[in-house]
Short mmCIF file of C-alpha atoms and ligand atoms in Angstrom, two decimals:
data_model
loop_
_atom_site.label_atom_id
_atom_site.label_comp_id
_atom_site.label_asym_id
_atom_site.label_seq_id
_atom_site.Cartn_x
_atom_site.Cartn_y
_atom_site.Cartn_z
CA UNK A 27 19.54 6.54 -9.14
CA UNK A 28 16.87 8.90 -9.79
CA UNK A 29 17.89 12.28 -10.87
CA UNK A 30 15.01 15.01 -9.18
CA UNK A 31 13.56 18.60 -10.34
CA UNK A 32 12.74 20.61 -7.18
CA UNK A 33 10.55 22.64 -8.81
CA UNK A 34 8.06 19.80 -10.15
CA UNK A 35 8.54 18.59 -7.29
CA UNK A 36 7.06 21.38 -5.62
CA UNK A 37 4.55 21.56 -8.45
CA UNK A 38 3.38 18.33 -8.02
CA UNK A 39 3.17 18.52 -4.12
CA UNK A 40 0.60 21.49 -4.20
CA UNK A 41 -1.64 20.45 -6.85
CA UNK A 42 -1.92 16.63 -4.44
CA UNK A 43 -2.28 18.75 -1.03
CA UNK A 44 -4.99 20.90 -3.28
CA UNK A 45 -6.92 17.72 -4.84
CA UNK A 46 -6.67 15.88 -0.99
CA UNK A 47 -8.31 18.86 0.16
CA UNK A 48 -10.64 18.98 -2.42
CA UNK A 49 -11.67 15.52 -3.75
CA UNK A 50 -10.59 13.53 -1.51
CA UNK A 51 -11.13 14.09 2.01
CA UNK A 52 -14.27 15.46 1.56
CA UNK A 53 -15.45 11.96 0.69
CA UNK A 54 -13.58 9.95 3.71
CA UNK A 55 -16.08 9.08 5.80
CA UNK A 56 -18.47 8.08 2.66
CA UNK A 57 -15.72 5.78 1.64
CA UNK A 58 -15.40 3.76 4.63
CA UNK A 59 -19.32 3.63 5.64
CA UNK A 60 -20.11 2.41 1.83
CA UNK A 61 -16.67 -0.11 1.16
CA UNK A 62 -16.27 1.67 -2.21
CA UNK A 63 -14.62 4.44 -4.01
CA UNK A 64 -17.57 6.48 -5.01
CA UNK A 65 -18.64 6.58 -8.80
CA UNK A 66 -16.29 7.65 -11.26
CA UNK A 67 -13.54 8.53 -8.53
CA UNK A 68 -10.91 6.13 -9.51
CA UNK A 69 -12.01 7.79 -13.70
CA UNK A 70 -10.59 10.66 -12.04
CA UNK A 71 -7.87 9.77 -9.92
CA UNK A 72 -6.40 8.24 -13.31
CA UNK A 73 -7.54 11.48 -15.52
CA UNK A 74 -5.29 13.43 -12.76
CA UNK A 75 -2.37 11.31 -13.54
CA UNK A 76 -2.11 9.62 -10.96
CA UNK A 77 -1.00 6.06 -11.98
CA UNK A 78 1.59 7.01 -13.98
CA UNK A 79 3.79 9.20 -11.05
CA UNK A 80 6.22 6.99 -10.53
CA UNK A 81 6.41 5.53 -14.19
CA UNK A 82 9.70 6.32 -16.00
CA UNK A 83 8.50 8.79 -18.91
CA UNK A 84 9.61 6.38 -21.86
CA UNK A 85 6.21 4.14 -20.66
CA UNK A 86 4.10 7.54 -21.10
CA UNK A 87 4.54 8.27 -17.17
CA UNK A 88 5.53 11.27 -15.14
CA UNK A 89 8.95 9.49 -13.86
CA UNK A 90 8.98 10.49 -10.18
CA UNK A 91 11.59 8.54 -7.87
CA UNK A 92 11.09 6.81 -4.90
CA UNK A 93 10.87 9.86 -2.41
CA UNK A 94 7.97 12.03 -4.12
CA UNK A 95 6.37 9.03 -4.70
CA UNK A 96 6.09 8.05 -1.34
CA UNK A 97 5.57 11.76 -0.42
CA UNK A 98 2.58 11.99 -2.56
CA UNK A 99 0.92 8.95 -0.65
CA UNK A 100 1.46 10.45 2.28
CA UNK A 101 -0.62 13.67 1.25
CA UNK A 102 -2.81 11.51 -0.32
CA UNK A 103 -3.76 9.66 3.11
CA UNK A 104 -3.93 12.34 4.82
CA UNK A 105 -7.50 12.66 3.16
CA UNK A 106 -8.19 9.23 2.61
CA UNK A 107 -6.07 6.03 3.65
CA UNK A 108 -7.57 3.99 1.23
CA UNK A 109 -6.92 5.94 -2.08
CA UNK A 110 -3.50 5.68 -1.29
CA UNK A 111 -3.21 1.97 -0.77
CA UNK A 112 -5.11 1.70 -3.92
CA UNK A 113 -2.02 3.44 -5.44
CA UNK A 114 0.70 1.61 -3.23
CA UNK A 115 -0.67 -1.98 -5.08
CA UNK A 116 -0.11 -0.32 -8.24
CA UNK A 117 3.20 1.39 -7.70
CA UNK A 118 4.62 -1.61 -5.98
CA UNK A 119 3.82 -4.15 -8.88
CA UNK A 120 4.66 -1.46 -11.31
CA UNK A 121 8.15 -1.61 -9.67
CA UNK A 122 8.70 -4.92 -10.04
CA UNK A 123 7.81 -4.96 -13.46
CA UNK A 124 10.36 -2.19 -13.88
CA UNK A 125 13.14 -3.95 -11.81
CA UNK A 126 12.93 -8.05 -13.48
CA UNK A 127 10.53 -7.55 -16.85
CA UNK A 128 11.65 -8.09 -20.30
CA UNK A 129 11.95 -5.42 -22.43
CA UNK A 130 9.50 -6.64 -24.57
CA UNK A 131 6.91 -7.34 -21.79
CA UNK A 132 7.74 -3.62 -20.49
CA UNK A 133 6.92 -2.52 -23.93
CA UNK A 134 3.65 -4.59 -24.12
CA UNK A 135 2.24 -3.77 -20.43
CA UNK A 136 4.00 -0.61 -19.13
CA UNK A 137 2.29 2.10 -21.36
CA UNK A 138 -0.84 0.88 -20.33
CA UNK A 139 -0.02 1.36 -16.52
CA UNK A 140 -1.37 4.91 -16.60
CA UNK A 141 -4.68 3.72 -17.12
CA UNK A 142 -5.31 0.56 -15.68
CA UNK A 143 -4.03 -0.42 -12.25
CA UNK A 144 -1.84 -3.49 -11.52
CA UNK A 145 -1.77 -5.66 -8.46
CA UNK A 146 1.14 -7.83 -7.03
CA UNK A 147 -0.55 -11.39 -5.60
CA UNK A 148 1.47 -14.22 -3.72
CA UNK A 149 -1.18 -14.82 -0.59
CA UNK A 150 -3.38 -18.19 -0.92
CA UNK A 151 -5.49 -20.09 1.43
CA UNK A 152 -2.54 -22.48 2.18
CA UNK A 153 0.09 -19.70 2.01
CA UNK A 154 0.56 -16.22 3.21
CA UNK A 155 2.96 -15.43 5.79
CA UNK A 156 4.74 -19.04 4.15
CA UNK A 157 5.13 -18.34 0.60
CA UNK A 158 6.10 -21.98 0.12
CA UNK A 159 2.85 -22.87 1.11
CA UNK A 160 0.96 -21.82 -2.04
CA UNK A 161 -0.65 -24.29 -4.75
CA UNK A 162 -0.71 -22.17 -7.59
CA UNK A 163 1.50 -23.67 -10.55
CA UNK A 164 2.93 -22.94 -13.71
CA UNK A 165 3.82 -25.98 -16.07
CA UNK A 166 5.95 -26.11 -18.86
CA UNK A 167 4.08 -27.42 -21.52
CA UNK A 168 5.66 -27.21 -25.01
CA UNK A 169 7.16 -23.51 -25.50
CA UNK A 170 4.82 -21.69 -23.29
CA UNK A 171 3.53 -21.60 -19.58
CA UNK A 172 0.04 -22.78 -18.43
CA UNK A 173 -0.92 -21.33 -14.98
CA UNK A 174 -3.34 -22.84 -12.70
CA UNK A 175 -4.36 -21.48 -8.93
CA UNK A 176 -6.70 -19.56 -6.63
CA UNK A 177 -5.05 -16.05 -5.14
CA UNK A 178 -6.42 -14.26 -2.65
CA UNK A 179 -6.84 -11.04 -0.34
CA UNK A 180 -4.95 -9.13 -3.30
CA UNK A 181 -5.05 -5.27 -2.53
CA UNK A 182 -7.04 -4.02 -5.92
CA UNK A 183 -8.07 -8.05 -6.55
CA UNK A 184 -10.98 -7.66 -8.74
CA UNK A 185 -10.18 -3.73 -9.54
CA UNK A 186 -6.49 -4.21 -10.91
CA UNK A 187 -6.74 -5.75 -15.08
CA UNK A 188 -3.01 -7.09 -14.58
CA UNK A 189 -1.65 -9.37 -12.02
CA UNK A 190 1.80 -10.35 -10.88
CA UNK A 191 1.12 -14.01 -9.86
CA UNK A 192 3.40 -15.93 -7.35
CA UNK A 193 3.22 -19.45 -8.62
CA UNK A 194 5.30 -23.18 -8.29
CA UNK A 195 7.77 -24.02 -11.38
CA UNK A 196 8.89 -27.05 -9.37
CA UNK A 197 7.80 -28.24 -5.55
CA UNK A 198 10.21 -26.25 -4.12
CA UNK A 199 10.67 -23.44 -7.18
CA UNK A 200 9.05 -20.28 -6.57
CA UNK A 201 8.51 -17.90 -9.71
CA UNK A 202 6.50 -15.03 -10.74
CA UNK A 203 4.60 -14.91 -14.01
CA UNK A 204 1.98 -11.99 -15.44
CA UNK A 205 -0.95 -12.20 -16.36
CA UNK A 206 -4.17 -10.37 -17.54
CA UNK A 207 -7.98 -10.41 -16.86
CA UNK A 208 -8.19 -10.55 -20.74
CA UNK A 209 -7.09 -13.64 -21.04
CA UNK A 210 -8.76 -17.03 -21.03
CA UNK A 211 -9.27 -18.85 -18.15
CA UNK A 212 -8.72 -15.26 -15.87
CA UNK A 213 -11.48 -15.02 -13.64
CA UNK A 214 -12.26 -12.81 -10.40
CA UNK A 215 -13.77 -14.87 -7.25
CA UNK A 216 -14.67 -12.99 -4.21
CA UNK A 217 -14.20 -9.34 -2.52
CA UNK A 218 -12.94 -10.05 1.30
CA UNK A 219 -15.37 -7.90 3.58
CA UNK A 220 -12.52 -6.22 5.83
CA UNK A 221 -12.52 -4.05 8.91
CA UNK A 222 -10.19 -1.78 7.63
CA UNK A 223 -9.43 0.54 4.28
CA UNK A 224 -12.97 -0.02 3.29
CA UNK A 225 -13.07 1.52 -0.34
CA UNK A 226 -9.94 -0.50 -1.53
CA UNK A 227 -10.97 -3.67 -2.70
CA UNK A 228 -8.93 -6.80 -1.34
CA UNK A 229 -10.42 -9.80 -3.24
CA UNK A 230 -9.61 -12.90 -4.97
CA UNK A 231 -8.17 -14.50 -8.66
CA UNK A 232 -8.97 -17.78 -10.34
CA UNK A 233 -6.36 -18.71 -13.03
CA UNK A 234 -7.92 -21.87 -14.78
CA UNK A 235 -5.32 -23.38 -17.21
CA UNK A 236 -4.14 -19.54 -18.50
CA UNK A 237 -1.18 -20.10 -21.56
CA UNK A 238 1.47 -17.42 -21.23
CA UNK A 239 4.71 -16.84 -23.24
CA UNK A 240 7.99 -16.71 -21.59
CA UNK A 241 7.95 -13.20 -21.84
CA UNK A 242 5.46 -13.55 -18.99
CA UNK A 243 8.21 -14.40 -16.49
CA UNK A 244 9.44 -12.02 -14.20
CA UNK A 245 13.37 -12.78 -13.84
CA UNK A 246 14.57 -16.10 -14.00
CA UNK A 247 12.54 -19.06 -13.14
CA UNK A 248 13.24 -19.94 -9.59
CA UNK A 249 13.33 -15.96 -7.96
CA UNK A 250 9.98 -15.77 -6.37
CA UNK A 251 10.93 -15.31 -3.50
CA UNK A 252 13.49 -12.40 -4.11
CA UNK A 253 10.86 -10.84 -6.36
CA UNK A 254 8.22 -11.41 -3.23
CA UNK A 255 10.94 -10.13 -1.18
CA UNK A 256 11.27 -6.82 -3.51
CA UNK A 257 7.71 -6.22 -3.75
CA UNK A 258 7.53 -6.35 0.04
CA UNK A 259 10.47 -4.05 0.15
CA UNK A 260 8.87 -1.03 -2.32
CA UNK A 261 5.51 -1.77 -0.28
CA UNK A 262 6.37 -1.30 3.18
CA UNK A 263 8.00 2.29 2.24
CA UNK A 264 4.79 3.30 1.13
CA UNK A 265 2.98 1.64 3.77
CA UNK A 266 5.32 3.80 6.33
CA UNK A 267 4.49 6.84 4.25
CA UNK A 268 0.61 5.88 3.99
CA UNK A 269 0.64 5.36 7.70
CA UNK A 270 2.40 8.84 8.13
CA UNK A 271 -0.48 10.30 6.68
CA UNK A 272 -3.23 8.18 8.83
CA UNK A 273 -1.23 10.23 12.04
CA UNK A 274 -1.14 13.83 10.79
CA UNK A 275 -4.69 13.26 10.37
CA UNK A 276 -5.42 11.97 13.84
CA UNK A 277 -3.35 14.46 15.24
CA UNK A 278 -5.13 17.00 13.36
CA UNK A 279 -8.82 16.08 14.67
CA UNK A 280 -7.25 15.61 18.63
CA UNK A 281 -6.03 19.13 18.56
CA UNK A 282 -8.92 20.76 16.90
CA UNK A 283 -11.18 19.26 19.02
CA UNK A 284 -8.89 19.18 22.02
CA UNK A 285 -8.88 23.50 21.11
CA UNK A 286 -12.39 23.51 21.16
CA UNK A 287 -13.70 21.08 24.15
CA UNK A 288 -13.63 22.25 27.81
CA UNK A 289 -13.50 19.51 31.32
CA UNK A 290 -15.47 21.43 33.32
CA UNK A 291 -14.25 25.18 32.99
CA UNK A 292 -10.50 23.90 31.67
CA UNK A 293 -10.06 23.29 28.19
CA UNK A 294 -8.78 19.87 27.05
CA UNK A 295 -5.30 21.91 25.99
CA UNK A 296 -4.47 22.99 29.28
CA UNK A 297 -4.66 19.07 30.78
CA UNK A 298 -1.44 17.37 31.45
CA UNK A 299 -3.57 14.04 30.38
CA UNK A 300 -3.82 15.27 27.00
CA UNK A 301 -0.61 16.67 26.36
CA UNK A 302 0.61 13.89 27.03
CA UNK A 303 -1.58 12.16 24.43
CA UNK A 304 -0.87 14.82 21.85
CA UNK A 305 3.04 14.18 22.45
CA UNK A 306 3.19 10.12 21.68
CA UNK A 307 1.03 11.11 18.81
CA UNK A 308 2.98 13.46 17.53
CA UNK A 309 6.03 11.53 18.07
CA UNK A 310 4.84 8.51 16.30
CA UNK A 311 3.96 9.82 13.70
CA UNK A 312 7.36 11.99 13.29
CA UNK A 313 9.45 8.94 13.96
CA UNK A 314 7.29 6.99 11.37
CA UNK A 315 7.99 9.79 9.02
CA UNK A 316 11.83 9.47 9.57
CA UNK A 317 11.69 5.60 8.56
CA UNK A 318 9.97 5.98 5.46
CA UNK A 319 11.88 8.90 4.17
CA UNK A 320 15.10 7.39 5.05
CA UNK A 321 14.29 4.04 3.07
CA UNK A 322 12.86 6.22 0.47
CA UNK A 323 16.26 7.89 0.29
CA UNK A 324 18.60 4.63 0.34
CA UNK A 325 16.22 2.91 -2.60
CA UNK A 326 16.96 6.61 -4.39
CA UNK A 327 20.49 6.35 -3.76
CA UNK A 328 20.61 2.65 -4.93
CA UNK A 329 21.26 1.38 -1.45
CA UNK A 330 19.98 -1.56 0.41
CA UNK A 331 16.52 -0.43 2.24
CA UNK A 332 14.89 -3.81 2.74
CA UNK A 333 15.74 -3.31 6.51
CA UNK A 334 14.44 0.73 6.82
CA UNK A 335 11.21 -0.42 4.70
CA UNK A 336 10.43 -2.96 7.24
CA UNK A 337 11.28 -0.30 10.00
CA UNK A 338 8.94 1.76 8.82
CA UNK A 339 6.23 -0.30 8.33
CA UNK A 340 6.28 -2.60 11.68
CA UNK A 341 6.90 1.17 13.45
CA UNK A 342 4.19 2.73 12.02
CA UNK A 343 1.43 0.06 11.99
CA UNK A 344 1.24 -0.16 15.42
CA UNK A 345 2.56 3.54 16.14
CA UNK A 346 -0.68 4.25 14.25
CA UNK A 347 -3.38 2.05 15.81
CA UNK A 348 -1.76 3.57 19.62
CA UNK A 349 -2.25 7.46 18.07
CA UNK A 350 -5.78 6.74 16.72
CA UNK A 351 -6.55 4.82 20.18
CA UNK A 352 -4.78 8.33 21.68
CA UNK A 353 -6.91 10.65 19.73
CA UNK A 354 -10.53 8.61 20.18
CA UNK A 355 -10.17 9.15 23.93
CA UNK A 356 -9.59 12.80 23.98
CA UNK A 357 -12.31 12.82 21.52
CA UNK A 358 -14.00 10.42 23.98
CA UNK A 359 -17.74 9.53 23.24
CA UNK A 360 -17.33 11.05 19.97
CA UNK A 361 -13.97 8.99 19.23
CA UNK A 362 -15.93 6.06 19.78
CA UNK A 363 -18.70 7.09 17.02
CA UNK A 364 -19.33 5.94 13.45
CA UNK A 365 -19.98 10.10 12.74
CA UNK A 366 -16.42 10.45 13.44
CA UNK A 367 -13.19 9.29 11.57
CA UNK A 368 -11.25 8.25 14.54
CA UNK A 369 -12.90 5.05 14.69
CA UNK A 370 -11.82 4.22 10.92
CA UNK A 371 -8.20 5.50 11.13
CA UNK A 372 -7.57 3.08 13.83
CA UNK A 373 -9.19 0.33 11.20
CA UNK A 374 -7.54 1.33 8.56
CA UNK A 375 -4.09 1.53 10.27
CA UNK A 376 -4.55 -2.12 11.99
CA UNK A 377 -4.52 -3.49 8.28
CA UNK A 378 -0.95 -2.91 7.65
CA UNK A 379 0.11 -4.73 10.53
CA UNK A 380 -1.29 -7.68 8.61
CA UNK A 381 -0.80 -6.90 4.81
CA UNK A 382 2.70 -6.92 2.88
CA UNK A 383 3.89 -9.01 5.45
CA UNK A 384 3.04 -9.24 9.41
CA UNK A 385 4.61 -7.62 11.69
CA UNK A 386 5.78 -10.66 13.38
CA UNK A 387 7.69 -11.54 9.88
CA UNK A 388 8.93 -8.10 9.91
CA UNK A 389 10.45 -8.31 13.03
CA UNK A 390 12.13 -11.60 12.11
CA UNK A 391 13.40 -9.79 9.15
CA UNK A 392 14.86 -6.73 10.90
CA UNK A 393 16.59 -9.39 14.06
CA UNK A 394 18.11 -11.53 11.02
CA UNK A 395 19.54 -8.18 9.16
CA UNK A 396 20.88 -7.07 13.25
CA UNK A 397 22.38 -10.66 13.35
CA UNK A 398 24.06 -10.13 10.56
CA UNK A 399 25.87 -6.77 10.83
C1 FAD B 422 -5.58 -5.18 3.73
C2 FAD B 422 -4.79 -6.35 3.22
C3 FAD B 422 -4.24 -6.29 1.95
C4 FAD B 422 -3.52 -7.38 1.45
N1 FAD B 422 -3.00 -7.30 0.18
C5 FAD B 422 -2.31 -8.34 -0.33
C6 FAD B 422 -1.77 -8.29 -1.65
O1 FAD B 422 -1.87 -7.27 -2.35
N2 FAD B 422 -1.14 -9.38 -2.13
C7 FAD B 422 -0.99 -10.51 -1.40
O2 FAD B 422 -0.40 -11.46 -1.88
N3 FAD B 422 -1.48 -10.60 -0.13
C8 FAD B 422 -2.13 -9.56 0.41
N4 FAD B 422 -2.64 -9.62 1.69
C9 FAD B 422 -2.49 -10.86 2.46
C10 FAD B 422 -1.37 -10.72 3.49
O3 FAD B 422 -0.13 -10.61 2.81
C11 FAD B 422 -1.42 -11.95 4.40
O4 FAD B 422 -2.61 -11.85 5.16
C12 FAD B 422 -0.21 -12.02 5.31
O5 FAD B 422 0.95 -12.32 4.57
C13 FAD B 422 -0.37 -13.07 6.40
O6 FAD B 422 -0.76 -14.29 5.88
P1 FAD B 422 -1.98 -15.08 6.55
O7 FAD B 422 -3.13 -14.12 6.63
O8 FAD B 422 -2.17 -16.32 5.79
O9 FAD B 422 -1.53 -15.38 8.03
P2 FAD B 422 -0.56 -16.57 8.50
O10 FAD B 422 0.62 -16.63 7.62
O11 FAD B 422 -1.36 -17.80 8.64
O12 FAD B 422 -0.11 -16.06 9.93
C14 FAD B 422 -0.88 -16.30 11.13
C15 FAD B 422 -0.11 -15.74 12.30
O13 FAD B 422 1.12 -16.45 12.46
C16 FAD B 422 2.22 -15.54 12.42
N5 FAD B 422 3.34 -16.14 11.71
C17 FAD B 422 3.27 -16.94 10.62
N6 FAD B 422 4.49 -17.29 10.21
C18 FAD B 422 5.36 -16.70 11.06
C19 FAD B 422 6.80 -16.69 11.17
N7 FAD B 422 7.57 -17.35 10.31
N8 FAD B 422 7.33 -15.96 12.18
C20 FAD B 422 6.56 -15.29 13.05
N9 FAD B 422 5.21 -15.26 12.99
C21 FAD B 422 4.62 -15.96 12.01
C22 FAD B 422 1.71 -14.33 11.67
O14 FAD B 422 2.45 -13.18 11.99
C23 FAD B 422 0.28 -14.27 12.14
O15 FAD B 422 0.20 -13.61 13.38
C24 FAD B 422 -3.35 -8.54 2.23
C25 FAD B 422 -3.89 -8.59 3.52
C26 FAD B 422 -4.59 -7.51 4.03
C27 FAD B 422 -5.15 -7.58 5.42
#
């Protein structure tokens, strides 16, 4: 359980809402028309302390809990969707690092975390939504671990220096190992060219005969799939949370221009047609709020939230792309062009239907949890 100061809380709050508004949304629209973080901006982002916000302080972080730290995303995309998934890789591998490291390997890694980001990879070319599809493997040879396999479409793949690596101990044995882009036989392959949350890079991992102690091993060999399962689980809250964000800002350009554009001699704000549009957006994006804060809470409160997470992030994926489809016809012509962010919300929302798990799987998850109650 995490214990919480409301007033760095509050602290920390204002000085995100104040660098959103002033280094990040500025540079939105640059972001997404040149699929990159601008020079220096990530320098910066870590500089501001970023990384380390959810780090417990004995690893040199600030030691936020679940709540804040989901919070802060959602301020975060408010300016720009893609700094905070760029964020929500790292937090989500840092947490399972946290949750099934060593001690030791938390000593060796951890303190680094606040300066280089860390990305969580199971997806392969034979295996994404099937997990037991992969190729990657990890042989026993001797008293150490050699690692072979091609990852790919890793959020922060070719940014991130450390990996979590989904990998076969045995045909049917999934386990997670760590490793580094310092070590031999680490090598990055290609950046995916996707629709959506242009200036995070997704891209790929080659891991050609890497040697790795058994202090490399997350958990026990054999728990893959419950540490796949947990990394989902920390994602999708700050997915909900990231998509929370994507909403207040479509809402915020339908009203302004919705305050400012007249049909005729009636402005937009006095049509039934767009208050009704207005209304589902606002909704959504409350309701979407709702399910991320309440998972947030139960992982606080050391409560099952696998269930809420997914809630929140099936909800919201699709609650989003329907508000940014809302807000791009009141804006109308203007919705539909590249000089306008509309267009890119709906983009960057339509990712996370896709990414920490579709929302197909999702749904299967949240029926089987309903089965069993
Ligand atoms: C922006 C982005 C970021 C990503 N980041 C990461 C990352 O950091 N790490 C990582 O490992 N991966 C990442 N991915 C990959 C992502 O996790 C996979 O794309 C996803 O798991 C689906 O796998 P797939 O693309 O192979 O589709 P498939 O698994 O081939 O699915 C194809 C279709 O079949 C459906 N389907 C498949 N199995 C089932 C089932 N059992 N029940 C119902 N429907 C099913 C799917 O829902 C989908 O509609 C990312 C993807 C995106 C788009």
């Amino acid at each position: 359980m995490s214990t919480r100061n409301a007033a760095a809380e509050k602290l920390l709050l204002q000085m995100v809402d104040d660098y959103t508004t002033r280094e990040v949304a500025p540079l939105d629209m640059a972001i997404d028309h040149a699929q990159d973080f601008p020079e220096g901006y990530l320098q910066q982002l870590t500089q501001t302390g970023f990384l380390g916000l959810m780090l417990p302080q004995e690893f040199g972080g600030a030691g936020f809990g679940p709540e804040v730290t989901a919070t802060v995303l959602n301020h975060l995309a408010r300016g720009n969707a893609s700094t905070a998934v760029t964020l929500e890789g790292h937090y989500k591998t840092l947490d399972q690092i946290l949750k099934f490291g060593t001690p030791a390997l938390q000593q060796q890694l951890l303190p680094s975390a606040t300066q280089r980001i860390f990305a969580f990879s199971m997806t392969e070319a034979s295996g994404g939504s099937n997990p037991m599809g992969i190729s990657s493997t990890a042989t026993r040879e001797g008293d150490h671990w050699v690692i072979n396999g091609d990852k790919i479409m890793i959020t922060n793949g070719g940014l991130a220096q450390v990996y979590c690596v989904l990998v076969k101990t045995a045909p049917t044995e999934l386990s997670v190992f760590v490793v580094d882009q310092d070590m031999p036989g680490f090598s990055f392959g290609k950046r995916e060219d996707f629709i959506g949350l242009r200036g995070t890079p997704v891209g790929e991992i080659v891991m050609d005969h890497i040697i790795v102690d058994d202090d490399h091993l997350l958990g026990k060999v054999g728990d893959g799939g419950l540490i796949g399962d947990s990394a989902h689980d920390d994602a999708r809250i700050l997915m909900g949370a990231v998509l929370t964000g994507i909403m207040e800002h479509e809402l915020k350009i339908a009203t302004d221009y919705a305050k400012e554009r007249k049909a005729g001699q009636t402005p937009l704000t006095e049509l039934q047609v767009t208050h009704r549009k207005v209304a589902d957006i606002a909704m959504r994006k409350e309701t979407t709020k709702l399910l991320y804060e309440r998972a947030a809470q139960l992982k606080a409160a050391g409560q099952p939230y696998s269930e809420e997470a997914a809630m929140a992030k099936a909800h919201g994926s699709r609650a989003a792309v329907a508000a940014g489809d809302d807000a791009l016809q009141i804006l109308a012509g203007y919705g539909y062009s590249r000089e306008y962010p509309v267009e890119h919300l709906i983009r960057d929302a339509r990712a996370m239907e896709i990414a920490e798990g579709t929302v197909e799987k999702m749904r299967s998850a949240i029926a089987t949890a309903e089965f069993h109650k």
